[in-house]
Amino acid sequence: MKDPYETLGVTRTASDKEIKEAFKKLARKFHPDLHPDDKAAEGKFKDISSANDLLKDKEKRRRFDAGEIDAAGAERPRERFYRDFADGGVNASHAANEGFASNEDLEEFLRRAFAGGGQRRHETFQARGQDVSYVLPVEFMEAVNGAQRTITLPDGKTLQVTIPEGAEDRQMLRLKGQGMAGFGGGMAGDAYVELHVEPHPFFHRKDDNIHVEVPVTLKEAMLGARIEVPTISGPVTMTIPKGSNTGQTLRLRDKGVRNRKTGQRGHQLITLKAVLPSAEEHELVAFLENWQPKHPDHPRKEMLA
């Protein structure tokens, strides 16, 4: 089953109220009564309901976040990570994994098993350390612009993680030699860090392009204006053409995400949204009541055809 947070469109830090509101909104949209004989909508509604059942239950949500159960509520097999061995020491894990009381017992067994006589009988068996895996939630702006993060492990050890500029959701980073220590002087394993990029309140990424909806006043849309708009690298000033309308898209070149392979930046695509005044404007109302447009529009013509 899909991740319940993704199914409801909320972040992992969402409050109970946000989860409840997201469920209500989606339930109204995909309820079977509104989509009779629509199997896709029915399946979507079931997914939404299952996700809500899991996340509204505090204990189930805690166990899911801890990796103890999956999205269906089923028990997950316990995985062994670096933190499982923090109390007993990293090297002790090799012997414990193989059923030996200590590393010395394991080493003695391996000496006997692989001894061929002479000097070889006294050589120490070496083994590479285990790899470890971590999940690192990162903010949207950290992913697109790059950042430095520090992970503190349960045993107090810290890992320095460089989030590359333009990092993508579910991207895996490899930290060579930062896993568990090797056995008998063997090389340490690697640490693998999976990035989970959190959504942004108004920026949306598609490939290397950034999409954002920008509200404009009625006056700015009708008469044109120079306005300040946000980008992932900071606010910039741009021109709104005269006679702009809701849904019109403008482009800011090279204001998107830098491609990790080519080094070139994508663009920022701005979709305009004309908004009416929030307060009463009596002069505007009076004008519209007496206004007779020379070129009447029919915005719902296609819908009613």
CSV table of C-alpha atoms in Angstrom, one decimal:
chain,number,residue,atom,x,y,z
A,1,MET,CA,0.0,0.0,0.0
A,2,LYS,CA,1.0,3.6,-0.6
A,3,ASP,CA,2.5,5.8,2.2
A,4,PRO,CA,-0.5,7.1,4.1
A,5,TYR,CA,1.0,10.6,4.4
A,6,GLU,CA,1.4,10.7,0.6
A,7,THR,CA,-2.1,9.4,0.1
A,8,LEU,CA,-3.6,12.2,2.2
A,9,GLY,CA,-1.1,14.8,0.9
A,10,VAL,CA,0.3,15.8,4.2
A,11,THR,CA,3.7,15.9,5.7
A,12,ARG,CA,5.0,13.5,8.4
A,13,THR,CA,4.8,16.4,10.9
A,14,ALA,CA,1.2,17.1,10.2
A,15,SER,CA,-1.1,17.7,13.2
A,16,ASP,CA,-4.2,15.6,13.9
A,17,LYS,CA,-6.3,18.5,12.8
A,18,GLU,CA,-4.4,18.8,9.5
A,19,ILE,CA,-4.8,15.1,8.8
A,20,LYS,CA,-8.5,15.2,9.6
A,21,GLU,CA,-9.1,18.2,7.3
A,22,ALA,CA,-7.1,16.5,4.5
A,23,PHE,CA,-9.2,13.4,4.8
A,24,LYS,CA,-12.5,15.3,4.8
A,25,LYS,CA,-11.4,17.2,1.7
A,26,LEU,CA,-10.4,14.1,-0.3
A,27,ALA,CA,-13.4,12.1,1.0
A,28,ARG,CA,-15.8,14.7,-0.4
A,29,LYS,CA,-13.9,14.6,-3.7
A,30,PHE,CA,-13.8,10.8,-4.2
A,31,HIS,CA,-16.9,9.6,-2.3
A,32,PRO,CA,-18.5,6.7,-4.3
A,33,ASP,CA,-21.9,8.4,-4.1
A,34,LEU,CA,-20.5,11.2,-6.3
A,35,HIS,CA,-18.8,8.7,-8.7
A,36,PRO,CA,-21.2,5.8,-9.3
A,37,ASP,CA,-19.7,2.9,-11.2
A,38,ASP,CA,-16.3,4.6,-11.1
A,39,LYS,CA,-13.9,1.9,-9.9
A,40,ALA,CA,-10.9,4.3,-9.9
A,41,ALA,CA,-12.7,6.7,-7.6
A,42,GLU,CA,-13.9,3.8,-5.4
A,43,GLY,CA,-10.3,2.5,-5.1
A,44,LYS,CA,-9.0,6.0,-4.3
A,45,PHE,CA,-11.7,6.4,-1.6
A,46,LYS,CA,-10.6,3.1,0.0
A,47,ASP,CA,-6.9,4.2,0.0
A,48,ILE,CA,-7.9,7.5,1.6
A,49,SER,CA,-10.0,5.8,4.3
A,50,SER,CA,-7.3,3.3,5.1
A,51,ALA,CA,-4.6,6.0,5.4
A,52,ASN,CA,-6.9,8.0,7.7
A,53,ASP,CA,-7.7,5.0,9.9
A,54,LEU,CA,-4.0,4.5,10.4
A,55,LEU,CA,-2.9,8.1,11.0
A,56,LYS,CA,-5.8,9.1,13.3
A,57,ASP,CA,-4.9,6.3,15.6
A,58,LYS,CA,-2.0,7.7,17.7
A,59,GLU,CA,-0.5,4.3,18.5
A,60,LYS,CA,-0.7,3.0,15.0
A,61,ARG,CA,0.8,6.2,13.7
A,62,ARG,CA,3.7,6.0,16.2
A,63,ARG,CA,4.4,2.4,15.2
A,64,PHE,CA,4.2,3.2,11.5
A,65,ASP,CA,6.7,6.2,11.9
A,66,ALA,CA,9.0,3.9,13.8
A,67,GLY,CA,8.9,1.3,11.0
A,68,GLU,CA,7.2,-1.4,13.2
A,69,ILE,CA,4.1,-1.7,10.9
A,70,ASP,CA,3.5,-1.1,7.2
A,71,ALA,CA,0.8,1.1,5.6
A,72,ALA,CA,-1.7,-1.8,5.9
A,73,GLY,CA,-1.0,-2.1,9.7
A,74,ALA,CA,0.8,-5.4,9.3
A,75,GLU,CA,3.9,-6.1,11.4
A,76,ARG,CA,7.2,-5.5,9.6
A,77,PRO,CA,10.2,-7.8,10.2
A,78,ARG,CA,12.7,-6.1,12.4
A,79,GLU,CA,15.7,-4.7,10.5
A,80,ARG,CA,19.1,-4.5,12.2
A,81,PHE,CA,20.8,-1.1,11.9
A,82,TYR,CA,23.7,0.6,13.4
A,83,ARG,CA,21.7,1.7,16.4
A,84,ASP,CA,20.9,-1.9,17.3
A,85,PHE,CA,24.5,-2.4,18.4
A,86,ALA,CA,25.1,1.0,20.1
A,87,ASP,CA,24.9,-0.4,23.6
A,88,GLY,CA,27.0,-3.5,23.0
A,89,GLY,CA,29.7,-2.1,20.8
A,90,VAL,CA,29.9,-2.2,17.1
A,91,ASN,CA,32.4,-5.1,16.8
A,92,ALA,CA,30.3,-7.3,18.9
A,93,SER,CA,27.6,-7.5,16.2
A,94,HIS,CA,29.7,-9.8,14.0
A,95,ALA,CA,29.9,-12.5,16.6
A,96,ALA,CA,26.3,-12.1,17.7
A,97,ASN,CA,25.0,-12.3,14.1
A,98,GLU,CA,26.7,-15.7,13.7
A,99,GLY,CA,25.7,-17.1,17.0
A,100,PHE,CA,29.0,-16.8,18.9
A,101,ALA,CA,29.3,-15.4,22.4
A,102,SER,CA,32.2,-13.1,21.5
A,103,ASN,CA,34.5,-12.0,18.7
A,104,GLU,CA,37.2,-14.1,20.1
A,105,ASP,CA,35.1,-17.3,19.8
A,106,LEU,CA,34.2,-16.3,16.2
A,107,GLU,CA,37.9,-15.6,15.4
A,108,GLU,CA,39.0,-19.0,16.8
A,109,PHE,CA,36.4,-20.8,14.8
A,110,LEU,CA,37.5,-19.1,11.6
A,111,ARG,CA,41.1,-19.8,12.3
A,112,ARG,CA,40.3,-23.5,12.6
A,113,ALA,CA,38.0,-23.5,9.6
A,114,PHE,CA,40.4,-21.8,7.2
A,115,ALA,CA,43.7,-22.9,8.6
A,116,GLY,CA,45.9,-24.7,6.1
A,117,GLY,CA,49.0,-25.1,8.3
A,118,GLY,CA,52.1,-23.0,8.9
A,119,GLN,CA,51.8,-19.2,9.0
A,120,ARG,CA,48.2,-19.2,7.8
A,121,ARG,CA,47.1,-20.9,11.0
A,122,HIS,CA,48.0,-17.7,12.9
A,123,GLU,CA,46.5,-15.1,10.5
A,124,THR,CA,43.5,-13.0,11.7
A,125,PHE,CA,40.4,-13.3,9.7
A,126,GLN,CA,39.2,-10.0,8.3
A,127,ALA,CA,35.7,-9.0,7.3
A,128,ARG,CA,34.2,-5.8,5.9
A,129,GLY,CA,31.8,-4.0,8.3
A,130,GLN,CA,28.1,-4.0,7.6
A,131,ASP,CA,26.4,-1.2,5.7
A,132,VAL,CA,23.8,0.9,7.5
A,133,SER,CA,20.8,2.8,6.2
A,134,TYR,CA,19.1,6.0,7.4
A,135,VAL,CA,16.2,8.2,6.3
A,136,LEU,CA,16.8,11.9,6.5
A,137,PRO,CA,13.8,14.3,6.1
A,138,VAL,CA,15.0,17.5,4.4
A,139,GLU,CA,13.2,20.8,3.7
A,140,PHE,CA,12.4,21.7,0.1
A,141,MET,CA,14.8,24.7,0.0
A,142,GLU,CA,17.6,22.5,1.4
A,143,ALA,CA,17.1,20.1,-1.5
A,144,VAL,CA,17.0,22.6,-4.3
A,145,ASN,CA,19.8,24.8,-3.0
A,146,GLY,CA,22.0,22.3,-1.2
A,147,ALA,CA,22.8,22.2,2.5
A,148,GLN,CA,25.0,20.7,5.2
A,149,ARG,CA,23.3,18.5,7.8
A,150,THR,CA,24.5,16.6,10.9
A,151,ILE,CA,23.0,13.3,11.9
A,152,THR,CA,23.5,12.3,15.6
A,153,LEU,CA,23.3,8.5,16.1
A,154,PRO,CA,22.0,6.8,19.2
A,155,ASP,CA,25.5,6.0,20.4
A,156,GLY,CA,26.5,9.7,20.1
A,157,LYS,CA,28.4,9.4,16.9
A,158,THR,CA,27.7,12.1,14.3
A,159,LEU,CA,27.7,11.9,10.5
A,160,GLN,CA,28.2,15.0,8.3
A,161,VAL,CA,25.8,14.8,5.3
A,162,THR,CA,26.2,17.1,2.3
A,163,ILE,CA,22.9,17.5,0.6
A,164,PRO,CA,23.8,18.3,-3.1
A,165,GLU,CA,22.2,21.2,-4.9
A,166,GLY,CA,19.2,19.9,-6.8
A,167,ALA,CA,18.8,16.8,-4.7
A,168,GLU,CA,15.6,14.9,-5.5
A,169,ASP,CA,13.0,13.1,-3.3
A,170,ARG,CA,14.1,9.5,-2.4
A,171,GLN,CA,17.6,10.2,-3.6
A,172,MET,CA,20.2,7.9,-1.9
A,173,LEU,CA,23.5,9.3,-0.7
A,174,ARG,CA,26.4,7.0,0.0
A,175,LEU,CA,28.8,7.9,2.9
A,176,LYS,CA,31.8,5.7,2.3
A,177,GLY,CA,33.3,4.1,5.4
A,178,GLN,CA,30.7,5.5,7.7
A,179,GLY,CA,28.9,2.2,8.4
A,180,MET,CA,29.8,-0.4,11.0
A,181,ALA,CA,33.4,-1.1,11.9
A,182,GLY,CA,35.1,-4.1,10.1
A,183,PHE,CA,36.1,-7.3,11.9
A,184,GLY,CA,39.7,-8.2,12.5
A,185,GLY,CA,40.9,-4.9,11.0
A,186,GLY,CA,38.7,-5.1,7.9
A,187,MET,CA,37.3,-2.1,6.2
A,188,ALA,CA,34.3,-0.3,7.7
A,189,GLY,CA,30.9,-0.5,5.9
A,190,ASP,CA,29.2,2.4,4.2
A,191,ALA,CA,26.2,4.5,5.3
A,192,TYR,CA,23.3,5.0,2.9
A,193,VAL,CA,21.1,8.0,3.6
A,194,GLU,CA,17.8,8.3,1.8
A,195,LEU,CA,16.5,11.8,1.4
A,196,HIS,CA,12.8,12.5,1.9
A,197,VAL,CA,12.1,16.0,0.6
A,198,GLU,CA,9.2,17.7,2.4
A,199,PRO,CA,6.7,19.7,0.3
A,200,HIS,CA,6.9,23.5,0.1
A,201,PRO,CA,3.9,25.8,0.9
A,202,PHE,CA,3.8,27.3,-2.6
A,203,PHE,CA,6.8,26.1,-4.7
A,204,HIS,CA,6.4,22.8,-6.7
A,205,ARG,CA,9.1,21.1,-8.6
A,206,LYS,CA,8.7,19.3,-11.9
A,207,ASP,CA,12.0,18.1,-13.2
A,208,ASP,CA,14.3,21.1,-13.1
A,209,ASN,CA,11.5,23.7,-13.3
A,210,ILE,CA,9.9,25.4,-10.4
A,211,HIS,CA,6.1,26.2,-10.5
A,212,VAL,CA,4.4,28.7,-8.4
A,213,GLU,CA,1.0,30.4,-8.4
A,214,VAL,CA,1.2,34.2,-7.8
A,215,PRO,CA,-1.9,36.2,-6.8
A,216,VAL,CA,-2.2,39.6,-8.5
A,217,THR,CA,-4.8,42.4,-7.8
A,218,LEU,CA,-7.5,43.2,-10.3
A,219,LYS,CA,-5.7,46.5,-11.1
A,220,GLU,CA,-2.3,44.9,-11.6
A,221,ALA,CA,-3.9,42.4,-14.0
A,222,MET,CA,-5.8,44.9,-16.0
A,223,LEU,CA,-3.3,47.7,-16.2
A,224,GLY,CA,0.0,45.8,-15.9
A,225,ALA,CA,2.5,46.3,-13.1
A,226,ARG,CA,6.0,45.6,-11.8
A,227,ILE,CA,5.7,43.3,-8.9
A,228,GLU,CA,8.1,41.3,-6.6
A,229,VAL,CA,7.8,37.5,-6.8
A,230,PRO,CA,9.5,34.8,-4.8
A,231,THR,CA,12.1,32.4,-6.3
A,232,ILE,CA,14.2,29.6,-4.7
A,233,SER,CA,17.2,32.0,-4.7
A,234,GLY,CA,15.3,35.0,-3.3
A,235,PRO,CA,12.7,37.6,-4.5
A,236,VAL,CA,13.0,39.2,-7.9
A,237,THR,CA,11.0,41.9,-9.7
A,238,MET,CA,9.1,41.1,-12.9
A,239,THR,CA,6.6,42.7,-15.2
A,240,ILE,CA,3.0,41.7,-15.3
A,241,PRO,CA,1.7,42.4,-18.8
A,242,LYS,CA,-1.3,44.7,-19.3
A,243,GLY,CA,-4.6,42.7,-19.6
A,244,SER,CA,-3.3,39.6,-17.8
A,245,ASN,CA,-5.7,37.0,-16.7
A,246,THR,CA,-6.0,34.1,-14.2
A,247,GLY,CA,-4.2,31.0,-15.5
A,248,GLN,CA,-1.7,33.0,-17.7
A,249,THR,CA,1.8,31.6,-17.3
A,250,LEU,CA,5.0,33.7,-17.3
A,251,ARG,CA,8.5,32.4,-17.3
A,252,LEU,CA,11.6,33.5,-15.4
A,253,ARG,CA,14.6,32.1,-17.2
A,254,ASP,CA,17.3,30.2,-15.3
A,255,LYS,CA,15.5,30.6,-11.9
A,256,GLY,CA,14.8,26.9,-11.5
A,257,VAL,CA,16.8,24.0,-10.1
A,258,ARG,CA,20.4,23.5,-11.2
A,259,ASN,CA,20.8,20.1,-13.1
A,260,ARG,CA,23.3,18.0,-11.3
A,261,LYS,CA,24.7,16.5,-14.6
A,262,THR,CA,24.7,19.5,-16.9
A,263,GLY,CA,25.1,22.3,-14.4
A,264,GLN,CA,22.3,24.3,-16.2
A,265,ARG,CA,19.4,25.7,-14.4
A,266,GLY,CA,15.7,25.1,-15.2
A,267,HIS,CA,13.2,27.9,-15.3
A,268,GLN,CA,10.5,29.2,-12.9
A,269,LEU,CA,7.0,29.2,-14.3
A,270,ILE,CA,4.6,31.6,-12.7
A,271,THR,CA,0.9,31.1,-13.0
A,272,LEU,CA,-1.1,34.3,-12.4
A,273,LYS,CA,-4.2,34.3,-10.2
A,274,ALA,CA,-6.3,37.5,-10.3
A,275,VAL,CA,-8.0,38.2,-6.9
A,276,LEU,CA,-10.8,40.6,-6.1
A,277,PRO,CA,-10.3,43.2,-3.4
A,278,SER,CA,-10.7,41.9,0.2
A,279,ALA,CA,-12.5,45.0,1.4
A,280,GLU,CA,-15.5,46.8,-0.1
A,281,GLU,CA,-14.7,49.1,-3.0
A,282,HIS,CA,-17.9,51.1,-3.6
A,283,GLU,CA,-16.5,53.0,-6.6
A,284,LEU,CA,-15.6,49.8,-8.3
A,285,VAL,CA,-19.1,48.3,-7.6
A,286,ALA,CA,-20.8,51.5,-8.9
A,287,PHE,CA,-18.7,51.4,-12.1
A,288,LEU,CA,-19.5,47.8,-12.8
A,289,GLU,CA,-23.2,48.3,-12.3
A,290,ASN,CA,-23.2,50.9,-15.1
A,291,TRP,CA,-20.5,49.3,-17.3
A,292,GLN,CA,-21.5,47.9,-20.7
A,293,PRO,CA,-18.6,46.0,-22.1
A,294,LYS,CA,-17.9,46.6,-25.9
A,295,HIS,CA,-16.7,43.0,-26.3
A,296,PRO,CA,-18.8,40.8,-23.9
A,297,ASP,CA,-17.1,37.6,-22.8
A,298,HIS,CA,-18.7,34.2,-22.4
A,299,PRO,CA,-16.4,32.3,-20.0
A,300,ARG,CA,-18.8,29.4,-19.5
A,301,LYS,CA,-19.7,28.9,-23.2
A,302,GLU,CA,-17.8,25.6,-23.7
A,303,MET,CA,-19.1,24.2,-20.4
A,304,LEU,CA,-22.8,24.7,-21.5
A,305,ALA,CA,-22.4,23.7,-25.1
